[in-house]
Amino acid sequence: MRKSRLRLDHDLAGAAPEPWAGEIEQRVVPGAGGFREVAFFHQPSRSLLLTDLVQNLEPGKLPPLVRPLARLAGVTAPEGGTPAYLRALLRLRRRDAAEAARQMLAWQPERVIFAHGAWFELDGTAALRRALSWLLR
């Protein structure tokens, strides 16, 4: 138990647990320094769920002094992207991270939902390919 009283029974791996296998697929995106993100793809809605891998911050919702920094970091809407610090961690495991990115594209998501910023609500596969082009080169 943690202070939040959230109980963690096990870590997520590359394959979906039995209760949601067949409806939700998942893939671990590995990086260095202990970073790993688990991407979830909900098959019926063709929705991909990410946390930090891609951020798509809306400039109008950011403090004015933060806007130029977010643009320089390449994490602003409508294109979105991977923050520089995270790119560095993923480059250290580039082959594995790129393989995970290719799997996410193969799922052909219609929408991509992020923890940070506006979703890619339509044509998610193309938008995700553009946001991760630095990794897929």
Short mmCIF file of C-alpha atoms in Angstrom, two decimals:
data_model
loop_
_atom_site.label_atom_id
_atom_site.label_comp_id
_atom_site.label_asym_id
_atom_site.label_seq_id
_atom_site.Cartn_x
_atom_site.Cartn_y
_atom_site.Cartn_z
CA MET A 1 0.00 0.00 0.00
CA ARG A 2 1.11 3.50 -0.71
CA LYS A 3 -0.05 6.68 0.99
CA SER A 4 -2.68 7.03 -1.73
CA ARG A 5 -4.06 3.62 -0.71
CA LEU A 6 -3.71 2.46 -4.29
CA ARG A 7 -2.80 -1.20 -4.34
CA LEU A 8 -0.48 -2.41 -7.10
CA ASP A 9 -0.74 -6.14 -7.68
CA HIS A 10 1.84 -6.45 -10.45
CA ASP A 11 3.76 -4.54 -13.10
CA LEU A 12 2.37 -4.41 -16.62
CA ALA A 13 4.32 -6.33 -19.25
CA GLY A 14 4.22 -6.59 -23.03
CA ALA A 15 1.09 -8.76 -23.16
CA ALA A 16 -2.32 -7.70 -21.89
CA PRO A 17 -3.54 -9.44 -18.73
CA GLU A 18 -6.23 -12.08 -19.25
CA PRO A 19 -9.20 -9.92 -18.07
CA TRP A 20 -8.78 -7.52 -20.98
CA ALA A 21 -6.86 -9.58 -23.55
CA GLY A 22 -8.67 -9.57 -26.87
CA GLU A 23 -10.12 -6.11 -26.34
CA ILE A 24 -7.09 -4.12 -25.26
CA GLU A 25 -3.59 -4.69 -26.59
CA GLN A 26 -0.55 -3.22 -24.90
CA ARG A 27 3.09 -2.64 -25.65
CA VAL A 28 5.96 -1.54 -23.44
CA VAL A 29 8.00 1.35 -24.85
CA PRO A 30 11.44 1.01 -23.24
CA GLY A 31 13.94 3.75 -22.55
CA ALA A 32 17.06 4.15 -20.45
CA GLY A 33 17.33 5.22 -16.84
CA GLY A 34 14.33 3.18 -15.72
CA PHE A 35 11.89 4.87 -18.10
CA ARG A 36 9.21 2.71 -19.64
CA GLU A 37 5.77 3.53 -20.82
CA VAL A 38 2.98 1.09 -21.52
CA ALA A 39 0.88 2.00 -24.55
CA PHE A 40 -2.69 0.67 -24.63
CA PHE A 41 -4.74 0.10 -27.77
CA HIS A 42 -8.50 -0.37 -27.37
CA GLN A 43 -9.47 -2.39 -30.44
CA PRO A 44 -13.24 -1.69 -30.61
CA SER A 45 -12.78 2.11 -30.60
CA ARG A 46 -9.37 2.08 -32.37
CA SER A 47 -8.03 4.35 -29.60
CA LEU A 48 -4.40 4.41 -28.49
CA LEU A 49 -3.68 5.65 -24.98
CA LEU A 50 -0.27 7.16 -24.14
CA THR A 51 1.04 9.03 -21.13
CA ASP A 52 4.37 10.79 -21.76
CA LEU A 53 5.66 9.46 -25.10
CA VAL A 54 3.85 12.18 -27.06
CA GLN A 55 2.69 15.49 -25.66
CA ASN A 56 0.43 17.91 -27.54
CA LEU A 57 0.13 20.99 -25.33
CA GLU A 58 -2.26 23.71 -26.40
CA PRO A 59 -0.37 27.04 -26.40
CA GLY A 60 -3.43 29.04 -25.34
CA LYS A 61 -3.68 26.99 -22.15
CA LEU A 62 -0.02 27.51 -21.18
CA PRO A 63 1.37 30.45 -19.21
CA PRO A 64 2.72 33.05 -21.68
CA LEU A 65 6.34 32.55 -20.60
CA VAL A 66 6.11 28.78 -21.09
CA ARG A 67 4.68 28.91 -24.63
CA PRO A 68 7.95 29.61 -26.47
CA LEU A 69 9.74 26.89 -24.48
CA ALA A 70 7.04 24.36 -25.34
CA ARG A 71 7.27 25.32 -29.03
CA LEU A 72 11.06 24.93 -28.96
CA ALA A 73 10.66 21.55 -27.28
CA GLY A 74 8.29 20.47 -30.08
CA VAL A 75 5.43 19.51 -27.77
CA THR A 76 2.74 21.97 -28.87
CA ALA A 77 -0.51 21.33 -30.72
CA PRO A 78 -1.46 20.59 -33.35
CA GLU A 79 1.60 18.45 -34.19
CA GLY A 80 2.75 17.37 -30.73
CA GLY A 81 5.92 15.45 -30.09
CA THR A 82 8.22 13.76 -27.62
CA PRO A 83 9.90 16.04 -25.05
CA ALA A 84 13.68 16.41 -25.46
CA TYR A 85 14.56 14.74 -22.15
CA LEU A 86 12.50 11.71 -23.12
CA ARG A 87 14.01 11.55 -26.62
CA ALA A 88 17.41 11.24 -24.99
CA LEU A 89 16.27 8.31 -22.84
CA LEU A 90 14.59 6.56 -25.78
CA ARG A 91 17.60 7.01 -28.07
CA LEU A 92 19.63 4.90 -25.66
CA ARG A 93 17.22 2.02 -26.42
CA ARG A 94 16.39 3.21 -29.93
CA ARG A 95 15.97 -0.15 -31.64
CA ASP A 96 13.51 -1.43 -29.02
CA ALA A 97 11.65 1.89 -28.77
CA ALA A 98 11.35 2.13 -32.56
CA GLU A 99 10.00 -1.43 -32.69
CA ALA A 100 7.35 -0.45 -30.14
CA ALA A 101 6.48 2.65 -32.20
CA ARG A 102 6.10 0.53 -35.33
CA GLN A 103 3.73 -1.78 -33.43
CA MET A 104 1.60 1.18 -32.34
CA LEU A 105 1.39 2.35 -35.97
CA ALA A 106 0.48 -1.18 -37.11
CA TRP A 107 -2.56 -1.03 -34.83
CA GLN A 108 -3.74 1.88 -37.02
CA PRO A 109 -5.35 3.97 -34.30
CA GLU A 110 -8.05 6.40 -35.37
CA ARG A 111 -7.47 8.54 -32.28
CA VAL A 112 -4.52 8.92 -29.92
CA ILE A 113 -5.24 10.02 -26.36
CA PHE A 114 -2.52 11.64 -24.26
CA ALA A 115 -2.03 12.47 -20.62
CA HIS A 116 -0.58 15.84 -21.70
CA GLY A 117 -2.53 17.96 -24.14
CA ALA A 118 -5.10 17.73 -26.91
CA TRP A 119 -5.78 14.33 -28.43
CA PHE A 120 -5.24 13.40 -32.04
CA GLU A 121 -8.98 12.86 -32.57
CA LEU A 122 -8.93 11.96 -36.27
CA ASP A 123 -6.40 10.21 -38.48
CA GLY A 124 -4.41 9.17 -35.43
CA THR A 125 -2.05 6.88 -37.34
CA ALA A 126 -0.75 9.67 -39.56
CA ALA A 127 -0.49 12.12 -36.66
CA LEU A 128 1.38 9.57 -34.54
CA ARG A 129 3.74 8.76 -37.42
CA ARG A 130 4.52 12.48 -37.73
CA ALA A 131 5.03 12.92 -33.96
CA LEU A 132 7.38 9.92 -33.77
CA SER A 133 9.20 10.50 -37.07
CA TRP A 134 12.41 11.33 -35.15
CA LEU A 135 12.38 7.78 -33.71
CA LEU A 136 11.42 5.99 -36.91
CA ARG A 137 14.18 7.45 -39.11
#
